[in-house]
Short mmCIF file of C-alpha atoms in Angstrom, two decimals:
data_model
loop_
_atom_site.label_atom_id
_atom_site.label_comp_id
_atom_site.label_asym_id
_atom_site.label_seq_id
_atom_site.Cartn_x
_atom_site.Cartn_y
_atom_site.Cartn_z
CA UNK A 1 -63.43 -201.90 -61.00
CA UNK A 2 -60.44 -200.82 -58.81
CA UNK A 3 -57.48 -201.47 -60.13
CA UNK A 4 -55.47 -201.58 -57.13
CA UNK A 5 -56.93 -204.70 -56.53
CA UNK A 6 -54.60 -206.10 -59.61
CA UNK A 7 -51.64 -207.72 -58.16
CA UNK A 8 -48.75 -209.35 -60.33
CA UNK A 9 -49.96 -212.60 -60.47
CA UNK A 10 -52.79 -211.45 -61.78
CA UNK A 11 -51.05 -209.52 -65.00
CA UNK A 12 -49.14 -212.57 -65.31
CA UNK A 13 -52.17 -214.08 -66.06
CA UNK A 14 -53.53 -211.79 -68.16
CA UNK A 15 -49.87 -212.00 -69.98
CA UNK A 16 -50.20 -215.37 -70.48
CA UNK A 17 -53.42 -215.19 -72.03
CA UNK A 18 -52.09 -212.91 -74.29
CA UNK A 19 -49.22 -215.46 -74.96
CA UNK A 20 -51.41 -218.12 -75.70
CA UNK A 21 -53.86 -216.45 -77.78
CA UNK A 22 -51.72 -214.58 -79.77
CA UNK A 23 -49.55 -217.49 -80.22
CA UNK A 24 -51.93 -219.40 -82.02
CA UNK A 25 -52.94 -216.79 -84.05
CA UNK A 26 -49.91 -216.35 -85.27
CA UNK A 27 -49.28 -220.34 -86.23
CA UNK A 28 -52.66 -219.25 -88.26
CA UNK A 29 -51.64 -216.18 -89.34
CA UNK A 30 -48.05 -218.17 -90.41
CA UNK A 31 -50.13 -221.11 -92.25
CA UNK A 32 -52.30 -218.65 -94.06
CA UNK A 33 -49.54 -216.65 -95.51
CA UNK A 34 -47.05 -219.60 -95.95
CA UNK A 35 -44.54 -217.97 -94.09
CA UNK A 36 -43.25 -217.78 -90.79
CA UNK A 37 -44.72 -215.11 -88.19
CA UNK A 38 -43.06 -214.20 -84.90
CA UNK A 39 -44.41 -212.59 -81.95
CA UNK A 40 -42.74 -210.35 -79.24
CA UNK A 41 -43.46 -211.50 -75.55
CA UNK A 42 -47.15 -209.72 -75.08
CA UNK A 43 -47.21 -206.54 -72.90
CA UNK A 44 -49.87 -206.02 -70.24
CA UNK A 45 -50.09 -202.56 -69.37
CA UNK A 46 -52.47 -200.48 -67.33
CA UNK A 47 -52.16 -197.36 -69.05
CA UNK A 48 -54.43 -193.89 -70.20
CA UNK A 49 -55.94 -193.84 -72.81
CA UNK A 50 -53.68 -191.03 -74.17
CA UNK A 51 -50.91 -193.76 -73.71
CA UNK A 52 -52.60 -196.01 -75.69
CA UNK A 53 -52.93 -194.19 -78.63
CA UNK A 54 -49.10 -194.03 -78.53
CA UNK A 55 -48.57 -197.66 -78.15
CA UNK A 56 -49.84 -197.66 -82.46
CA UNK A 57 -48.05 -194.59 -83.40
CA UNK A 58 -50.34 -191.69 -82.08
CA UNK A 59 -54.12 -191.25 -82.54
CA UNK A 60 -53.50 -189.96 -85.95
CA UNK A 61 -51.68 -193.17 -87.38
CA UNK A 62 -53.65 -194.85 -90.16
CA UNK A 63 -54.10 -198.49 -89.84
CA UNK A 64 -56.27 -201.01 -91.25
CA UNK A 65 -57.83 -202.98 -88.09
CA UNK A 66 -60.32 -205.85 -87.61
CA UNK A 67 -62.38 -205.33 -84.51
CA UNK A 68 -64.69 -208.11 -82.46
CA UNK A 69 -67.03 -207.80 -79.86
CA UNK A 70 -66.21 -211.08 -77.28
CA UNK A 71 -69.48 -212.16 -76.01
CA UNK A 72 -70.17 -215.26 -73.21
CA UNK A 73 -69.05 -215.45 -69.54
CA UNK A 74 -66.10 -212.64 -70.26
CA UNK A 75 -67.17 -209.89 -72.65
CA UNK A 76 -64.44 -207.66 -74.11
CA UNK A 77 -63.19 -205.81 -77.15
CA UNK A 78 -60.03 -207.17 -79.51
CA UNK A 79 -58.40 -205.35 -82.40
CA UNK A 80 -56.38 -206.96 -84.94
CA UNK A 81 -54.43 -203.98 -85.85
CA UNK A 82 -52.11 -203.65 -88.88
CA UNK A 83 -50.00 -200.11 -90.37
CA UNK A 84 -51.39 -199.83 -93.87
CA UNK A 85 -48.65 -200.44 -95.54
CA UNK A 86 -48.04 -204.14 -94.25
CA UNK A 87 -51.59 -204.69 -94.32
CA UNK A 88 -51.67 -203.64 -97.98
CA UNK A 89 -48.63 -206.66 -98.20
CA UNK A 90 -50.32 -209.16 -95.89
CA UNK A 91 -53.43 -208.95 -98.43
CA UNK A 92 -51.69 -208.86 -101.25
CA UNK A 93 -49.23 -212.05 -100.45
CA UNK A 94 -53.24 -213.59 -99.40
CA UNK A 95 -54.62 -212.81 -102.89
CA UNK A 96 -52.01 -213.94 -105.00
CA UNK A 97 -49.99 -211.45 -105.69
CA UNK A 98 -51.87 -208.64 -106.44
CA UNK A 99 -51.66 -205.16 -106.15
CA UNK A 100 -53.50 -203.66 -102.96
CA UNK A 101 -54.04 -200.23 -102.42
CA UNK A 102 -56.06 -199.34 -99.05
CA UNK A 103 -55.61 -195.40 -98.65
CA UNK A 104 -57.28 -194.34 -101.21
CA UNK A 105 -60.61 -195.10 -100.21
CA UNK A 106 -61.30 -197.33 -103.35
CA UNK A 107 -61.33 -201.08 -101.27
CA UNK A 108 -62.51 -203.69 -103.53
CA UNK A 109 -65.09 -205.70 -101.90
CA UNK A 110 -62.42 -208.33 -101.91
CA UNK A 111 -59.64 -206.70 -100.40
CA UNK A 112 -62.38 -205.74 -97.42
CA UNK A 113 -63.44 -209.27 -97.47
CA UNK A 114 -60.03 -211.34 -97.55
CA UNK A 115 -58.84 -208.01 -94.35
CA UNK A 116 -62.33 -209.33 -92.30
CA UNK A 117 -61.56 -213.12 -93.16
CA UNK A 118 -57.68 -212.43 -91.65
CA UNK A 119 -59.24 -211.18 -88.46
CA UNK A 120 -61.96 -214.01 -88.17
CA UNK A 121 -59.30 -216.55 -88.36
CA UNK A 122 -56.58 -214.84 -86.33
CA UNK A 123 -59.21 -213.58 -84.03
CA UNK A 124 -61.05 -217.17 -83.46
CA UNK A 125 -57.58 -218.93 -82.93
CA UNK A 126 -56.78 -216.29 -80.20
CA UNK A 127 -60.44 -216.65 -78.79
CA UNK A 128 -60.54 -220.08 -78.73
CA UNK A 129 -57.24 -220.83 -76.65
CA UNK A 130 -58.27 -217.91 -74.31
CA UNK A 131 -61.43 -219.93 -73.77
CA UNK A 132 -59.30 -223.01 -73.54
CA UNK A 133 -57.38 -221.83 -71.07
CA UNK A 134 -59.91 -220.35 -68.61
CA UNK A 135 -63.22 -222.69 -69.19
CA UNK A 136 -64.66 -219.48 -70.19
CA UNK A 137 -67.30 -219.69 -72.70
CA UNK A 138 -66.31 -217.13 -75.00
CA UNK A 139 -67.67 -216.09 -78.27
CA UNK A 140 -66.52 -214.04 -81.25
CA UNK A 141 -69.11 -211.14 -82.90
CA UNK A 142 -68.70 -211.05 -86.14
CA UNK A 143 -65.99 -208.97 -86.75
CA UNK A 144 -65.93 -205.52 -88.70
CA UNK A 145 -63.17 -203.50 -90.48
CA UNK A 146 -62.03 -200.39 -90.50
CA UNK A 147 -59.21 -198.27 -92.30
CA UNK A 148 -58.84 -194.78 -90.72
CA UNK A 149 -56.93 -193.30 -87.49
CA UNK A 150 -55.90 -195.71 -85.31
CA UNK A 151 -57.30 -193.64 -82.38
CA UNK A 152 -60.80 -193.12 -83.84
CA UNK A 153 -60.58 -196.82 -83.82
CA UNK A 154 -59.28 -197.80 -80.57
CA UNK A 155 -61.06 -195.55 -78.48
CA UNK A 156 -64.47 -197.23 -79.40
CA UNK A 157 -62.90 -200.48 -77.67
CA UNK A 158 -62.97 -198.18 -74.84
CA UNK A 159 -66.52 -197.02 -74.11
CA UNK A 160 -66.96 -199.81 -71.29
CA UNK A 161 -63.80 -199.05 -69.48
CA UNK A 162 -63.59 -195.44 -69.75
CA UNK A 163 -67.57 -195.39 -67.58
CA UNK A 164 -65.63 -196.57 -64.70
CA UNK A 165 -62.10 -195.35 -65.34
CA UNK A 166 -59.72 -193.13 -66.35
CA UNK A 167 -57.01 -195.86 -67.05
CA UNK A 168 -57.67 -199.28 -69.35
CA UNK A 169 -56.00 -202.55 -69.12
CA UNK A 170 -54.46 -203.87 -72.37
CA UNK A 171 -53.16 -207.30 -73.45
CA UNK A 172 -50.85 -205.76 -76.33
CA UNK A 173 -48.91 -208.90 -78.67
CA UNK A 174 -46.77 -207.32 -81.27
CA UNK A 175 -45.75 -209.27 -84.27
CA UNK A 176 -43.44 -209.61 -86.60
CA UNK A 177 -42.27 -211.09 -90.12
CA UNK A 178 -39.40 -213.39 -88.94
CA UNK A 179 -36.54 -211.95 -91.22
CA UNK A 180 -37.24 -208.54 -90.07
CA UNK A 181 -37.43 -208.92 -86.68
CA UNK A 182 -36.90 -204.95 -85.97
CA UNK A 183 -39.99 -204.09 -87.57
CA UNK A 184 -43.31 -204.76 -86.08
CA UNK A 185 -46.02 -205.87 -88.10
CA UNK A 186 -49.18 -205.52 -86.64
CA UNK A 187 -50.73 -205.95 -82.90
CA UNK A 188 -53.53 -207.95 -81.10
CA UNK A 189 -55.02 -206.51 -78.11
CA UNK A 190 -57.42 -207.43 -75.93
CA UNK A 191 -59.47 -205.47 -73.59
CA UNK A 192 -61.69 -207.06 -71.12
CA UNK A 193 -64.86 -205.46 -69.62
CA UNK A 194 -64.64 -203.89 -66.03
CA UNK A 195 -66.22 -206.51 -65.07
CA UNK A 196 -64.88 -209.63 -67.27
CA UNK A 197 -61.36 -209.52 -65.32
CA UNK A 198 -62.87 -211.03 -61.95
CA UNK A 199 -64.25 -213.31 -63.91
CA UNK A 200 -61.18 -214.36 -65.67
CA UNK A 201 -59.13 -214.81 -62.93
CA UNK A 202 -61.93 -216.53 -60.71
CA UNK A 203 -61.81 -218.91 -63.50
CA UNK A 204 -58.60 -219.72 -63.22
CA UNK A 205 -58.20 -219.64 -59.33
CA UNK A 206 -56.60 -216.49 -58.53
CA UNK A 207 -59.64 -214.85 -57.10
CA UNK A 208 -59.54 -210.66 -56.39
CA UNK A 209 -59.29 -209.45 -52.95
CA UNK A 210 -62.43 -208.44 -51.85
CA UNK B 1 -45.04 -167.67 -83.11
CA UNK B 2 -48.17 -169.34 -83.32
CA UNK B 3 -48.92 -172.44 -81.31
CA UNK B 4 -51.10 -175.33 -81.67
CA UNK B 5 -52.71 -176.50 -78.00
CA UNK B 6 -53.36 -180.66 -78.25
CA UNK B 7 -56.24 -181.67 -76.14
CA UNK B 8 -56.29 -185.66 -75.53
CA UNK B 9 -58.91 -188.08 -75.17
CA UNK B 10 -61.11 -186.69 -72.85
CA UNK B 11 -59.45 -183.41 -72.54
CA UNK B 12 -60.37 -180.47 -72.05
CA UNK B 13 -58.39 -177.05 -73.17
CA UNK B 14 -58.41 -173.38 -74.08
CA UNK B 15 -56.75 -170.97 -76.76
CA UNK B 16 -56.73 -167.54 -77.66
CA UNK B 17 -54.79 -165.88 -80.77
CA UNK B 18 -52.57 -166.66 -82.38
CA UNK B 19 -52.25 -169.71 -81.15
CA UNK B 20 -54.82 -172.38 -82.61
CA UNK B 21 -56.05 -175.74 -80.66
CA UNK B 22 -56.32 -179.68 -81.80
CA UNK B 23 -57.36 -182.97 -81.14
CA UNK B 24 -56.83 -185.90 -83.46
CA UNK B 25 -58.18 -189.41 -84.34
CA UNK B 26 -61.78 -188.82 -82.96
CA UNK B 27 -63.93 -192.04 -84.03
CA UNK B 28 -67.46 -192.04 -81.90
CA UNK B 29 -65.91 -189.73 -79.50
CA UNK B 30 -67.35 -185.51 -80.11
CA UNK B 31 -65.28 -182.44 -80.24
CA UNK B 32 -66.83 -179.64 -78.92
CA UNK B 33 -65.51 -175.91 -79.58
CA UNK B 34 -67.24 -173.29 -77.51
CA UNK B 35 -65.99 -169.87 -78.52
CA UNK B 36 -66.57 -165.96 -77.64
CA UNK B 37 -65.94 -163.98 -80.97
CA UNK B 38 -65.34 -160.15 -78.85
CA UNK B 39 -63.19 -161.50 -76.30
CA UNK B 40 -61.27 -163.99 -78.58
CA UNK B 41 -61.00 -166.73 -77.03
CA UNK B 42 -62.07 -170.33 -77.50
CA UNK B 43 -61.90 -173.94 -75.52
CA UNK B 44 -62.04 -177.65 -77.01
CA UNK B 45 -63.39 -181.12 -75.13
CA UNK B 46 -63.12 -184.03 -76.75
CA UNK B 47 -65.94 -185.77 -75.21
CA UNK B 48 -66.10 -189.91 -75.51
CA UNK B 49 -69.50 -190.85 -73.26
CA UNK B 50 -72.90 -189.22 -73.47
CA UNK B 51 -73.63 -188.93 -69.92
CA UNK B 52 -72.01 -188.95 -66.72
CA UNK B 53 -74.65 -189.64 -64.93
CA UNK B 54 -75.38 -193.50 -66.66
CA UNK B 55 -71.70 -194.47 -65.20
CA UNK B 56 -71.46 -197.03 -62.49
CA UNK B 57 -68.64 -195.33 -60.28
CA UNK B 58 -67.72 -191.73 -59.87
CA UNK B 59 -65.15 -190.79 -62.31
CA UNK B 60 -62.96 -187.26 -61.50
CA UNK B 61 -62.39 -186.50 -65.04
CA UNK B 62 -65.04 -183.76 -66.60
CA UNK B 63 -63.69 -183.49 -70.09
CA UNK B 64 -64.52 -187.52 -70.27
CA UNK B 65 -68.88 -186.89 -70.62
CA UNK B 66 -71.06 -184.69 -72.74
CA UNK B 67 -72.77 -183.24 -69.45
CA UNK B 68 -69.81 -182.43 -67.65
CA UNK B 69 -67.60 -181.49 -70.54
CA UNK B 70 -69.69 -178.93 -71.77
CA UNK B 71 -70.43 -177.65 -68.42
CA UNK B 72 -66.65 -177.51 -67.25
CA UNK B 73 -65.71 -175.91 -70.96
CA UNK B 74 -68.08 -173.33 -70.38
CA UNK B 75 -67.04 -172.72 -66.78
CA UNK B 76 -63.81 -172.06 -67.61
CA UNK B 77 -64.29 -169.44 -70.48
CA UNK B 78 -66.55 -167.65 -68.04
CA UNK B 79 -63.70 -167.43 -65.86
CA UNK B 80 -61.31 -166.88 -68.31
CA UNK B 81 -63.72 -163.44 -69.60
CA UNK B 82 -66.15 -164.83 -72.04
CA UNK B 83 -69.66 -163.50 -71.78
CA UNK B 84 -72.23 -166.30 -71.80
CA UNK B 85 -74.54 -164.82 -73.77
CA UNK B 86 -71.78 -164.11 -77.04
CA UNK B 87 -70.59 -168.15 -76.72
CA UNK B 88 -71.14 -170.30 -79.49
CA UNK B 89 -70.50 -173.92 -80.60
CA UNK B 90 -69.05 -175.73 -83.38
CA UNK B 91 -68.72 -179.36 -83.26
CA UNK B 92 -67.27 -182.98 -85.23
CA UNK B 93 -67.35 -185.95 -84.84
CA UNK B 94 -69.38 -188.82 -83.18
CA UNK B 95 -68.70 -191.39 -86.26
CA UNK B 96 -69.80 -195.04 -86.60
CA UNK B 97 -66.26 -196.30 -86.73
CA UNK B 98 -67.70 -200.00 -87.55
CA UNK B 99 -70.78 -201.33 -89.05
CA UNK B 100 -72.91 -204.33 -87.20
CA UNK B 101 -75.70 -205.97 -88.65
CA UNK B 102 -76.66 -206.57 -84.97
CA UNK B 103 -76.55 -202.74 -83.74
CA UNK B 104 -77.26 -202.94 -80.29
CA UNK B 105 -77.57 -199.74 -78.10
CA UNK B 106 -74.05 -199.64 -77.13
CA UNK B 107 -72.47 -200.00 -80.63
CA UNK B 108 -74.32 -196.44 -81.19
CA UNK B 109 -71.89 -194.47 -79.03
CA UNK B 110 -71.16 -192.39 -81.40
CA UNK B 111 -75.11 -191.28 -82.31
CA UNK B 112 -75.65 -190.82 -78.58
CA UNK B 113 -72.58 -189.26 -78.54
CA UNK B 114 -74.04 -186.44 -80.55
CA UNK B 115 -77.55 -186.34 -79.32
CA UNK B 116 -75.95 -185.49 -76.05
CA UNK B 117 -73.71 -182.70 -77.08
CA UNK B 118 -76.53 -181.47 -78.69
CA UNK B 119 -79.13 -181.49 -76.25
CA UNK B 120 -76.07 -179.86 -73.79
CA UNK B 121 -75.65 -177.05 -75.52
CA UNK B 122 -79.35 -176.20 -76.07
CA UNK B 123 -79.32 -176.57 -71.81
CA UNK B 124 -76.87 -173.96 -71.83
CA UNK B 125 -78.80 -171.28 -74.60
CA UNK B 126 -75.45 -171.84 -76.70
CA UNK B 127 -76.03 -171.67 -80.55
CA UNK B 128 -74.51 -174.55 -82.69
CA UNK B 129 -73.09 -172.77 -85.54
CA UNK B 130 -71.88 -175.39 -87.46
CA UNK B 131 -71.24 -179.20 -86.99
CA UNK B 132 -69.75 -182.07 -89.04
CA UNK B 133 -70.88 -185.27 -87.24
CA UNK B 134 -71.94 -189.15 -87.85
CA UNK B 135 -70.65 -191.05 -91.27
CA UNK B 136 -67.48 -194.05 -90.12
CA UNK B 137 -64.60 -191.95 -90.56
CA UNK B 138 -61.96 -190.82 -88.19
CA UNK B 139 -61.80 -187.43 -87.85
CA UNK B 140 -58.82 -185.00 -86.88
CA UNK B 141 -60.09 -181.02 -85.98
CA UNK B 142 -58.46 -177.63 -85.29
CA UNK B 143 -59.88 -174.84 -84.68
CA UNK B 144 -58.80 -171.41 -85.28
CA UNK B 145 -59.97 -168.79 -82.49
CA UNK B 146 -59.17 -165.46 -84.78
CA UNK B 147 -60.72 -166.92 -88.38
CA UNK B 148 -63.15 -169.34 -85.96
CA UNK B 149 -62.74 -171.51 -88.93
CA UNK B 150 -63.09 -175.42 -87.38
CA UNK B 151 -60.77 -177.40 -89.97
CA UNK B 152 -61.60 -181.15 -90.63
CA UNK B 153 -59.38 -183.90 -91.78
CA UNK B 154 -60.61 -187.20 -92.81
CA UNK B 155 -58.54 -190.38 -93.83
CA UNK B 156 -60.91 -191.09 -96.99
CA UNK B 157 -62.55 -187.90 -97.53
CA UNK B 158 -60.43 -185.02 -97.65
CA UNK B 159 -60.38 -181.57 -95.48
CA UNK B 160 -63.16 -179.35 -95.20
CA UNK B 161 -63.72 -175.90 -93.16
CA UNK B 162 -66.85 -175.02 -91.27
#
């Protein structure tokens, strides 16, 4: 993939898939919890992977993440990606009330269960638009948790970039809980295959220079 | 004063005493410390692919593939002094960060990961003292080049030395 062949209009699009996608995940996200969500304007960024890693708080961060495999006419990774603290709220708020404790290693099978049944929705409302959108036929792996370092996490959504590139493209959506608006909840991001983006934006008539 | 030398994702880096070197949050991705116990000094990759050779388009950065990592790490201790013959290996790593019911080939980066290290080191004649590899947690390692202790931290399961 050369990257150089990227113009604006083509992150725009990639921006507004990100818009979309996390959009609607959020409405879910909002109807779940029975409160109200916000997202920040999503962030497209073709960045190192060092740099990513510092878009969640360094490698070292903990964070509880759902992760998908997108398989169909655009494979990619997506992360759900939440600091353990507000993912220890999120779950709670979802099981009524309840205590949760993730860091300790002791996950009941329903805490891990109600975390993977968050991502499936948020992750099929942001798949399905994206598919909407571009005529794609896209479809969701089932998705798997994890609760560690945020960059022993991210960097295995990286193992089909990084064979063709030093640098990764990432759809980044940032959220928030409405009355703190300063503090960002969790993130969404997105990372197409090398070869998904011509794809993507052949689909939606903004072909790549050859 | 004692430093501590980061290496990144696919970095590659050397230390000698006091100073001691790092890398944190590896998931399926290896770190590999080669290290010369006479001349006291040590280097650290943190390797994410198994081999460069299965990539699609040339790529400029060594410390990114088993092959090349290990053969760039041991390069540069060569020039740096080490003998060849005194190196030795310690490495961590190469975790299943998620489980699949459907594990295809690619999910098993981490697995190859480690075969590839492995079978990298054995190319070069350079014993593999100790490892900590596979399992699904993160792992966060630094290595001290006077002790050569290789200290692991894990989210879930504590710190251990090797």
């Amino acid at each position: 993939m050369d990257l150089t062949k990227i113009n604006h209009l083509h992150l725009d699009i990639l921006r507004e898939i990100g818009n979309i996608g996390a959009g609607h995940a959020a409405t879910a996200l909002s109807t779940m919890l029975n409160k109200a969500v916000d997202m920040k304007v999503p962030s497209v960024n073709v960045i190192s992977f060092e740099e990513i890693m510092e878009m969640v708080g360094g490698s070292e961060n903990i964070v509880a993440s759902v992760f998908l495999r997108i398989v169909g006419d655009a494979p990619g990774c997506m992360f759900f990606m939440l600091p353990i603290e507000q993912a220890e709220t999120l779950l709670g708020d979802l099981l009524g009330g309840e205590a949760v404790q993730l860091t300790e290693g002791i996950h009941s099978e329903m805490t891990i269960s109600a975390l993977q049944e968050v991502g499936n929705i948020l992750s099929g409302s942001y798949l399905t638009s994206f598919s909407d959108f571009t005529g794609l036929n896209l479809q969701p792996s089932v998705p798997a948790t994890s609760i560690d370092m945020a960059g022993a996490i991210l960097s295995f959504g990286l193992f089909e970039i990084s064979a063709v590139s030093d640098l990764a493209i990432v759809i980044d959506t940032a959220f928030t809980d409405i009355r703190r608006l300063d503090e960002v909840k969790g993130h969404f991001f997105l990372m197409p295959d090398p070869e998904s983006f011509a794809k993507i934006f052949n689909a939606l008539g903004v072909p790549m220079d050859e | 004063m004692s430093e501590m030398i980061k290496v990144g994702i696919a970095d590659i880096n050397l230390v000698t005493p006091p100073n001691t070197i790092r890398t944190t949050g590896l998931g399926s991705c290896v770190g590999v410390i080669l290290y010369d116990e006479v001349r006291k000094i040590a280097g650290m990759a943190h390797v994410m692919l198994p081999q460069s050779t299965l990539v699609k388009s040339a790529s400029t950065n060594s410390g990114k593939f088993a092959d090349t990592a290990i053969k760039a790490l041991y390069d540069l201790l060569l020039k740096k002094g080490a003998t060849a013959k005194r190196l030795k290996a310690k490495i961590a790593g190469g975790a299943q960060m998620f489980q699949f019911s459907s594990a295809s080939e690619m999910m098993r980066i981490g697995p190859r990961n480690i075969e590839s290290v492995k079978y990298h080191l054995n190319q070069l004649g350079i014993p593999l003292i100790a490892s900590d590899v596979g399992g699904n947690s993160g792992r966060t390692i630094e290595f001290n080049p006077a002790t050569y202790h290789l200290t692991i931290k894990t989210v879930n399961k504590g710190t251990k030395i090797i």
